[in-house]
Coordinates of N, CA, C and O in Angstrom, one line a residue:
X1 N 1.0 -20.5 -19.8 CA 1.0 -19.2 -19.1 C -0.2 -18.9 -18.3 O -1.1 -18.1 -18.5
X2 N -0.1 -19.9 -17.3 CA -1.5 -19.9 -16.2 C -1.9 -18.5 -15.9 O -2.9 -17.7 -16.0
X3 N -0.3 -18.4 -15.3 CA -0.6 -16.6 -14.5 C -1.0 -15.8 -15.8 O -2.1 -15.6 -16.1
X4 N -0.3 -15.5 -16.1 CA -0.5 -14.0 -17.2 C -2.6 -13.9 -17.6 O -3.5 -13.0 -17.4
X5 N -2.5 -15.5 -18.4 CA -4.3 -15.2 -17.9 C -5.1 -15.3 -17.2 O -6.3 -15.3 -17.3
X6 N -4.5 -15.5 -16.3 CA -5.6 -15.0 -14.8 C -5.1 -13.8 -14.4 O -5.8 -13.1 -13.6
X7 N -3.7 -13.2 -14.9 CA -3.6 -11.8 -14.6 C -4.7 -11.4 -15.7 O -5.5 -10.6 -15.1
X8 N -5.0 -11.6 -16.8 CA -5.8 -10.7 -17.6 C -7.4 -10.9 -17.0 O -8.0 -10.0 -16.4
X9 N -8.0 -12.3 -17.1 CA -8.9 -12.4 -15.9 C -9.4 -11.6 -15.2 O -10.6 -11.2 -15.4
X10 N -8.5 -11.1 -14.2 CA -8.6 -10.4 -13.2 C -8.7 -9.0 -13.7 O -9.4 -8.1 -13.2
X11 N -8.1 -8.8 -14.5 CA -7.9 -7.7 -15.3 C -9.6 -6.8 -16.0 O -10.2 -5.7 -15.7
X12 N -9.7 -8.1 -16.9 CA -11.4 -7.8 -16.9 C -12.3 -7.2 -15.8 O -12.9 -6.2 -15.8
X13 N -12.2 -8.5 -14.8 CA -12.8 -8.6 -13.6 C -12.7 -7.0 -13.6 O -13.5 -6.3 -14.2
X14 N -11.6 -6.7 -12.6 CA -11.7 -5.1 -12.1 C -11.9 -4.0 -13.1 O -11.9 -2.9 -12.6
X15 N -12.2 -4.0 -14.4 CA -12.7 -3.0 -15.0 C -13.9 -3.3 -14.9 O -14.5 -2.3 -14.6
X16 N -14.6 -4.3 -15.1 CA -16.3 -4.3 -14.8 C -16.6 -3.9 -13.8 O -17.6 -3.1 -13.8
X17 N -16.0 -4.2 -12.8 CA -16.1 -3.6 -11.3 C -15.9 -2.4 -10.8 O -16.4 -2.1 -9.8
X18 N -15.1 -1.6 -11.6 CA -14.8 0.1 -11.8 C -14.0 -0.1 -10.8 O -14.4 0.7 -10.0
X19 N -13.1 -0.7 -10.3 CA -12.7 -1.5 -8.8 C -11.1 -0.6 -9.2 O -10.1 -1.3 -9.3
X20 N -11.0 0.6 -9.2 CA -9.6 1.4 -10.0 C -8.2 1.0 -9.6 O -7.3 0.9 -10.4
X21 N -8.4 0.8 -8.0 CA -6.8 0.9 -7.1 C -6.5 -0.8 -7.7 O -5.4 -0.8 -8.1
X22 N -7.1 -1.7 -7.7 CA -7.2 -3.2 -8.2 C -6.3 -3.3 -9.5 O -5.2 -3.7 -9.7
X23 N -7.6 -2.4 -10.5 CA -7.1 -2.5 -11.5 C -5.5 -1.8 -12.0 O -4.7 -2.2 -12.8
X24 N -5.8 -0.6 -11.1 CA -4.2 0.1 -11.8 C -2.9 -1.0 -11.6 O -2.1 -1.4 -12.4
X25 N -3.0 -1.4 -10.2 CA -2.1 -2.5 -9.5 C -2.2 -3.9 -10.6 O -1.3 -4.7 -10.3
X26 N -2.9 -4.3 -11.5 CA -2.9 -5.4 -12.3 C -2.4 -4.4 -13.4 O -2.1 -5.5 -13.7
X27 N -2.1 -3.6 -14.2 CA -2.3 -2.8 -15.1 C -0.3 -2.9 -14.8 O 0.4 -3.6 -15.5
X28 N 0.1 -2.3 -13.7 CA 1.4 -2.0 -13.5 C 2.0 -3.5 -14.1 O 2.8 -3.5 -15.1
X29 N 1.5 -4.8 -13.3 CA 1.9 -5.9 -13.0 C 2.4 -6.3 -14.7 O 3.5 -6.7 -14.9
X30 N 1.1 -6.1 -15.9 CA 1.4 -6.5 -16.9 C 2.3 -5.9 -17.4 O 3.1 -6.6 -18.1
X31 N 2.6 -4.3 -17.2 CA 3.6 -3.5 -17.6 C 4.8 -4.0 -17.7 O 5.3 -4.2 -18.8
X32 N 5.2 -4.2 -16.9 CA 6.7 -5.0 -15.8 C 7.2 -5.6 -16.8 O 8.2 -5.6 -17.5
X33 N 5.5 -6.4 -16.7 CA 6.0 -8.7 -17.4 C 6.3 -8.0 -19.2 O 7.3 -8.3 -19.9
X34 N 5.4 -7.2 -19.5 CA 5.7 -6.7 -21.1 C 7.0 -6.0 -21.5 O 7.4 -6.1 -22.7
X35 N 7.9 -4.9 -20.3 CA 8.6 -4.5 -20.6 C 9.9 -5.3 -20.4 O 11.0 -5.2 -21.0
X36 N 9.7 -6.1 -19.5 CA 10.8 -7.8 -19.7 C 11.2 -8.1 -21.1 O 12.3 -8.0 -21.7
X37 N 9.7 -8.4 -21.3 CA 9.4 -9.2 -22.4 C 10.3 -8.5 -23.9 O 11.1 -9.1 -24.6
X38 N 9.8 -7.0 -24.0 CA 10.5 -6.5 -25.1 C 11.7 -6.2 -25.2 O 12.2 -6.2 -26.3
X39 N 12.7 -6.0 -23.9 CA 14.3 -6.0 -23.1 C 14.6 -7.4 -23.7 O 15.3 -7.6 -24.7
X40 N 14.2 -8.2 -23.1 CA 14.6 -9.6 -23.8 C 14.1 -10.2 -24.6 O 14.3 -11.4 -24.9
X41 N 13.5 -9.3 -25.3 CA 13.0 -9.8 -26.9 C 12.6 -11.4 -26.8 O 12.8 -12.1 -27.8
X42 N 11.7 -11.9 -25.3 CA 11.0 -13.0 -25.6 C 10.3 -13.1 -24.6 O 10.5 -12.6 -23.6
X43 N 9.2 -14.0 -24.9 CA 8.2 -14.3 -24.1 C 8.4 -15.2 -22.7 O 8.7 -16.3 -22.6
X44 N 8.0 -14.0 -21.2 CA 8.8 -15.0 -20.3 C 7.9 -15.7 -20.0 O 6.8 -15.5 -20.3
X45 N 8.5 -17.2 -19.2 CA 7.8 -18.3 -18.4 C 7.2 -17.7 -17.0 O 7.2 -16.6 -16.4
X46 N 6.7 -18.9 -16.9 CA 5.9 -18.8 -15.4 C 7.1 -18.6 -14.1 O 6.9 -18.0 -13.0
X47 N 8.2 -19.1 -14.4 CA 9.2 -18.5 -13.0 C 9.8 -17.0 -13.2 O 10.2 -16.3 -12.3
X48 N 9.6 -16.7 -14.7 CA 10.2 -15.2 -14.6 C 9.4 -14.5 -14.5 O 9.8 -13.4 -14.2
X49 N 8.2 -14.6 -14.8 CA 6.9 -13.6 -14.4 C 7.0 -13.8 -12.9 O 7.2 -12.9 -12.2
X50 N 6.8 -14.7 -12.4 CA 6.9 -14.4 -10.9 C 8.5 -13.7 -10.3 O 8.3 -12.8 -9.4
X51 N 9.7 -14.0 -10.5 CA 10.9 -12.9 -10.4 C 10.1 -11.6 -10.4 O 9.9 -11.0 -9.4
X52 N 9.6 -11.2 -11.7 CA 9.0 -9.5 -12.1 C 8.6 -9.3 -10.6 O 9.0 -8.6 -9.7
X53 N 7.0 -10.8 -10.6 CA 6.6 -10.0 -9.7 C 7.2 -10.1 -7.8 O 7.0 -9.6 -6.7
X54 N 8.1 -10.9 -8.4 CA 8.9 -11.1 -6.3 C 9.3 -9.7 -6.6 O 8.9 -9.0 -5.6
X55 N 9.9 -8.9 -7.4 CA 10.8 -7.6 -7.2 C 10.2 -6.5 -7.3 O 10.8 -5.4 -7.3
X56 N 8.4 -6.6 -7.5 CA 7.4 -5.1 -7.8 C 7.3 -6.1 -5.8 O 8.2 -5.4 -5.3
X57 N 7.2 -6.4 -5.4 CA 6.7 -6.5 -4.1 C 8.1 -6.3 -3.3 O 7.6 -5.4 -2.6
X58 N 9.2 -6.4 -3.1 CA 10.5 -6.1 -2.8 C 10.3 -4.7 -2.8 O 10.5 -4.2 -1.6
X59 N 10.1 -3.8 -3.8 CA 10.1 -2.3 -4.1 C 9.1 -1.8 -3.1 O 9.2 -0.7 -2.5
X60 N 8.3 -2.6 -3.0 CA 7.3 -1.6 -2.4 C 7.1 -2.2 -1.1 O 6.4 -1.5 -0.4
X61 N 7.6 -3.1 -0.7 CA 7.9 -3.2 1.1 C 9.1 -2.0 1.2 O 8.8 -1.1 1.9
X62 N 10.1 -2.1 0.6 CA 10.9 -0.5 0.7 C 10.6 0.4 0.9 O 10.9 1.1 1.9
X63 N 9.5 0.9 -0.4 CA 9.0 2.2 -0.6 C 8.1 2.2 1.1 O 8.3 3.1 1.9
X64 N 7.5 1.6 1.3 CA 6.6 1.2 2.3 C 7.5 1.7 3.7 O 6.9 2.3 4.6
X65 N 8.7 1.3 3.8 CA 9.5 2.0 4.9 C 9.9 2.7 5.1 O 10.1 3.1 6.3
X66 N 10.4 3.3 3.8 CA 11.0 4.6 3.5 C 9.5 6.0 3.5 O 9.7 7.2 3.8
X67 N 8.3 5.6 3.2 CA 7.0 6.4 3.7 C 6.6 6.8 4.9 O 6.3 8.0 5.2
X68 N 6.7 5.4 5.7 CA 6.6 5.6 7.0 C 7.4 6.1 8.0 O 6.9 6.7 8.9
X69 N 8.8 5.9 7.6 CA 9.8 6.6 8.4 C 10.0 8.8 8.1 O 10.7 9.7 8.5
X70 N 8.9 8.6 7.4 CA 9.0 9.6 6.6 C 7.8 10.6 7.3 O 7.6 11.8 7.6
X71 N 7.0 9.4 7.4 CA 5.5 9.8 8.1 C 4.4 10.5 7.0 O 3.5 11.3 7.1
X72 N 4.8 9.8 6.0 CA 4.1 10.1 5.1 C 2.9 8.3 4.6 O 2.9 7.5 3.7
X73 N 2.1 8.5 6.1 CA 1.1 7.0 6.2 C 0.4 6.6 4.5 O 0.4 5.6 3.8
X74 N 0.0 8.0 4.4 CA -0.6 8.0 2.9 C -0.3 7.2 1.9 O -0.9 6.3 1.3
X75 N 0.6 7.8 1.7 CA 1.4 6.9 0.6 C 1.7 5.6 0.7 O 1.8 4.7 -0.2
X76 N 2.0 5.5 1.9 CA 2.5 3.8 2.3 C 1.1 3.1 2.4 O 1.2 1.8 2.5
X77 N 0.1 3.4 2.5 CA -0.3 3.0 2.6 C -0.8 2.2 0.9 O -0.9 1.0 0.7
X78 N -1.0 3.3 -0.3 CA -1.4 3.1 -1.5 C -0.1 2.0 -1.9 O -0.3 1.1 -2.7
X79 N 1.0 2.0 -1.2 CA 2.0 0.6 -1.4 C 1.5 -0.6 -0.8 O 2.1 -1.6 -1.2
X80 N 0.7 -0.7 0.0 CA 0.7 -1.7 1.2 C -0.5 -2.6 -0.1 O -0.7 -3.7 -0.4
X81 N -1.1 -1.3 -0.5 CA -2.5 -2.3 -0.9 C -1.9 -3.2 -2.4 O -1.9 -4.3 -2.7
X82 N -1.5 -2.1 -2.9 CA -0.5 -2.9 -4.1 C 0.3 -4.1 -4.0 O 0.6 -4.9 -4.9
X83 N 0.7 -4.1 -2.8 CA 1.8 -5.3 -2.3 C 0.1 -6.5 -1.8 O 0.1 -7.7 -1.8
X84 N -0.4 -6.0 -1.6 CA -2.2 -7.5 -1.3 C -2.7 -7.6 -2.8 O -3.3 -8.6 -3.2
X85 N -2.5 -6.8 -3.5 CA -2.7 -7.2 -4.8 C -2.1 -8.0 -5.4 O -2.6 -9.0 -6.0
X86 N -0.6 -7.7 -5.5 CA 0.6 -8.4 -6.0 C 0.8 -9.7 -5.0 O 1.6 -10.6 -5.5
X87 N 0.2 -10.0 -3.7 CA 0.7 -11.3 -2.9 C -0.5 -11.9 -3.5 O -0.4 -13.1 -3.1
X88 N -1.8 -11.7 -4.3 CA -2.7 -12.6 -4.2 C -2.7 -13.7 -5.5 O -3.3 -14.7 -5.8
X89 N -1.8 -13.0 -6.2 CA -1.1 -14.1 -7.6 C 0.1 -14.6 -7.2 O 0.3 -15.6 -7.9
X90 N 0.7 -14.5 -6.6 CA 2.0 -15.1 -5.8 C 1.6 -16.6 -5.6 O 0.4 -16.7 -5.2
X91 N 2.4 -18.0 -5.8 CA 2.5 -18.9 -4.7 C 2.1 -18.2 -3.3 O 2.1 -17.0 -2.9
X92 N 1.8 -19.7 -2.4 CA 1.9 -19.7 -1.1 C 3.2 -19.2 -0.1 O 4.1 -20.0 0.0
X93 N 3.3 -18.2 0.7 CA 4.6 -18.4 1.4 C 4.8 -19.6 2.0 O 4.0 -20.4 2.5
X94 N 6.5 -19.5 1.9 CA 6.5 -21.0 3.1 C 6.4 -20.7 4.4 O 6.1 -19.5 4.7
X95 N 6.7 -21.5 5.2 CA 6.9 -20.9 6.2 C 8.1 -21.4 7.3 O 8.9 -22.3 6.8
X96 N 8.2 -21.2 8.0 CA 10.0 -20.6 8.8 C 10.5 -22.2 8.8 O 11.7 -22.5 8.6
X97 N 9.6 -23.2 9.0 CA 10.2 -24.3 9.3 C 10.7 -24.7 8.1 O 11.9 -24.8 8.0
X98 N 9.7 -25.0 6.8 CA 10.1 -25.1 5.4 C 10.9 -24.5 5.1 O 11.8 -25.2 4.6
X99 N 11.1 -23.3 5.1 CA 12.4 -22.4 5.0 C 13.4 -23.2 5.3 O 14.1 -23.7 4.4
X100 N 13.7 -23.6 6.6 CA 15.0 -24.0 7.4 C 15.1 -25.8 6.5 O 16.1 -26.2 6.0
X101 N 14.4 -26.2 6.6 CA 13.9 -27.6 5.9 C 15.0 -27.4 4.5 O 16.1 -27.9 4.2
X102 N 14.3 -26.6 4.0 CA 15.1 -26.6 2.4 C 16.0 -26.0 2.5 O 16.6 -26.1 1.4
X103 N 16.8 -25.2 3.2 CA 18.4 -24.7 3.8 C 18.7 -26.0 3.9 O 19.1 -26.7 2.9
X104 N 18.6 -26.4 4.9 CA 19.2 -27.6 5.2 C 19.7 -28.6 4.1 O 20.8 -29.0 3.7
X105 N 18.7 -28.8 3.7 CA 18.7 -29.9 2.8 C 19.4 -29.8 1.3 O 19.6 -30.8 0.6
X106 N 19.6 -28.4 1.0 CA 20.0 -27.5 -0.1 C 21.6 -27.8 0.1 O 22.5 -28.2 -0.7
X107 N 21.6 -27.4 1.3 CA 23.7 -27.4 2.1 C 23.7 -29.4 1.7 O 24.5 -29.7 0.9
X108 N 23.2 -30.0 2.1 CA 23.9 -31.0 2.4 C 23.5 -31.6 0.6 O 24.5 -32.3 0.1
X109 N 22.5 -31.6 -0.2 CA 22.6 -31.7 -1.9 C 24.1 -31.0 -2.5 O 24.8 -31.6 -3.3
X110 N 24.2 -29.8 -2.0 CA 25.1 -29.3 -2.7 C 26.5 -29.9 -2.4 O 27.3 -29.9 -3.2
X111 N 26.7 -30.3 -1.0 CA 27.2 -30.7 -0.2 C 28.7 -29.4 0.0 O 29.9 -29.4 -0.3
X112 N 27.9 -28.6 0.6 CA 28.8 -27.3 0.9 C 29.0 -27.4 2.3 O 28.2 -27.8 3.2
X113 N 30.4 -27.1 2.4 CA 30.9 -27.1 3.9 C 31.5 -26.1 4.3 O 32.2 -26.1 5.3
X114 N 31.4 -24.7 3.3 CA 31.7 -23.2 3.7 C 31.2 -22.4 3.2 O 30.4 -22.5 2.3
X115 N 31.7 -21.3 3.7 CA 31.1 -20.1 3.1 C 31.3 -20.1 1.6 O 30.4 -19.8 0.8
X116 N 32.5 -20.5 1.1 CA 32.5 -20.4 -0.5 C 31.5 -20.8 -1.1 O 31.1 -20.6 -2.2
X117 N 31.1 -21.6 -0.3 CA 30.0 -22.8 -1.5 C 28.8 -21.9 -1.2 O 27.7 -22.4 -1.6
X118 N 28.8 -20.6 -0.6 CA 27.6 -20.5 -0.6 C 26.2 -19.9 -1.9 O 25.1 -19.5 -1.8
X119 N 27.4 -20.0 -3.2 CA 26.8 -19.6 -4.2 C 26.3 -21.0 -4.4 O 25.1 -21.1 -4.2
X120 N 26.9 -22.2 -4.8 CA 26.3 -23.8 -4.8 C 24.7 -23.5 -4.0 O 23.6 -23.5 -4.5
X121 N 25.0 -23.4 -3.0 CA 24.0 -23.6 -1.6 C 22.2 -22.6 -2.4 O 21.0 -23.0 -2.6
X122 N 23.0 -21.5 -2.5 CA 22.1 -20.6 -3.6 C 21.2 -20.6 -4.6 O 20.0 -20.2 -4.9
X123 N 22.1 -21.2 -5.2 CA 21.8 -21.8 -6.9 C 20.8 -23.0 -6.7 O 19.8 -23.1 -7.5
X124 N 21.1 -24.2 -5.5 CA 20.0 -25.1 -5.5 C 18.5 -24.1 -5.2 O 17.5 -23.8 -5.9
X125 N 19.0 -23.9 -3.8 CA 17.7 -23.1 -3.2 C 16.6 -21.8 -4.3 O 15.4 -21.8 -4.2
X126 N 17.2 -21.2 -4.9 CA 16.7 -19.9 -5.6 C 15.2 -20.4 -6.7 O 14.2 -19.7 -6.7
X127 N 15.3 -21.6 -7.5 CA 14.1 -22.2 -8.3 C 13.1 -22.7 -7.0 O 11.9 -22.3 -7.1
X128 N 13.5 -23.3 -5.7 CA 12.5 -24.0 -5.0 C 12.0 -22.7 -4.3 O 11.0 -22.8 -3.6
X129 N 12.8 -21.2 -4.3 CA 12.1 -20.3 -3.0 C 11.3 -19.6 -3.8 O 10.4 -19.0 -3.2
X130 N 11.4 -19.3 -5.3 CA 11.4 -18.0 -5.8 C 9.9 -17.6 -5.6 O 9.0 -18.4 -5.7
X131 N 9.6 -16.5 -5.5 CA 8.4 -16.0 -4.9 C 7.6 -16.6 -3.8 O 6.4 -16.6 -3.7
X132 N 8.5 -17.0 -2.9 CA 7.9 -17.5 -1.9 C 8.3 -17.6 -0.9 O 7.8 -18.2 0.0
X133 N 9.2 -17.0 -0.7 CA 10.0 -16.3 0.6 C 11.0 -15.4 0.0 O 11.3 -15.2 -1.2
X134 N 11.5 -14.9 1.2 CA 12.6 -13.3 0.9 C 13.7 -14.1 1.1 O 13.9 -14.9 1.9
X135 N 14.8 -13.5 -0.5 CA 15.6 -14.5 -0.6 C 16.7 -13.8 0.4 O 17.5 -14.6 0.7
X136 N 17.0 -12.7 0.9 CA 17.7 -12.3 1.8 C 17.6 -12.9 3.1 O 18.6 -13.3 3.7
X137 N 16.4 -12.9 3.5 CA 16.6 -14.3 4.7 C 17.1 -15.5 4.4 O 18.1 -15.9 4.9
X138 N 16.6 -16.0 3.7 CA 17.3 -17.0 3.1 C 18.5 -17.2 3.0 O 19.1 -18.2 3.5
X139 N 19.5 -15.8 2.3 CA 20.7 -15.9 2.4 C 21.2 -15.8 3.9 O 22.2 -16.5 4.2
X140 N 20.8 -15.0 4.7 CA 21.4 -15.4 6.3 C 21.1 -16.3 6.7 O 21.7 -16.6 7.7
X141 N 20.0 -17.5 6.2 CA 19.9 -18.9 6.9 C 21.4 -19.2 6.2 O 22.4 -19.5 6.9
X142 N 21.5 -19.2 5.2 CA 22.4 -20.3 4.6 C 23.5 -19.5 5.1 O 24.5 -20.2 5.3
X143 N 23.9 -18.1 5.6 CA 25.3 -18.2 6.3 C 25.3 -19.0 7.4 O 26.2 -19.8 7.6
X144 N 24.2 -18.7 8.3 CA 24.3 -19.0 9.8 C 24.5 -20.6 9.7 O 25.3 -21.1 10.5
X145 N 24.0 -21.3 8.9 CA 24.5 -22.8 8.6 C 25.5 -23.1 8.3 O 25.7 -24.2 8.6
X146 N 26.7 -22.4 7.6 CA 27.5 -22.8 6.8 C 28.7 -22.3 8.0 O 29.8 -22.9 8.3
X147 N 28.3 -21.3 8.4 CA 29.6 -20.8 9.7 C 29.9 -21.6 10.4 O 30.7 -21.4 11.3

């Protein structure tokens, strides 16, 4: 469990540092991964701690648009910084070409040749993307391929 103690790590870290907005944003993060943990009555791995955290970052690009559109900068903004907290334990994103790379190559493993298969297509891709791109793009790569 690399992450969880370098989430505590860090944890430390920003309480020494009185570093508050840091810390609360690592404080939530453990919350999440603990209240998993007691729902499912077990201790998660390193890909479902990262799930937790793909979907606290998911929420708060939302919350983040629904602020703005709101005109309430303020607040989006206290999301924006939570979401640079939450991206800096994250994997690396991929990027657009890798994206399309592993579409690709996901369709022709699965060897799907329609839309139905596009749960097959999914199922490969979802372990290689998770926290490292937005799986909703992803799902329009793999329609726009498969049409």
């Amino acid at each position: 469990m690399e992450l969880i103690e370098r989430l505590k790590d860090e944890q430390k870290t920003a309480m020494k540092a009185k570093d508050k907005p840091r810390l609360g944003t690592i404080r939530l993060i453990m919350a999440a991964i603990k209240q998993q943990e007691v729902d499912g009555q077990k201790t998660l791995n390193e890909d479902e701690v990262l799930a937790v955290m793909t979907k606290m970052v998911k929420q708060r690009r939302d919350s983040v648009s629904q602020y703005q559109s709101a005109g309430r900068d303020d607040l989006a903004d206290v999301e924006l910084a939570e979401i640079s907290v939450l991206e800096e334990f994250m994997p690396k994103p991929l990027s657009d070409e890798e994206v399309d790379a592993l579409v690709k190559e996901a369709i022709a493993t699965s060897g799907a040749g329609s839309m139905q298969d596009m749960g097959k297509v999914m199922a490969v891709l979802k372990p290689l993307v998770q926290g490292r791109a937005d799986m909703g793009k992803i799902s329009q790569l793999v329609k726009a391929n498969l049409a």
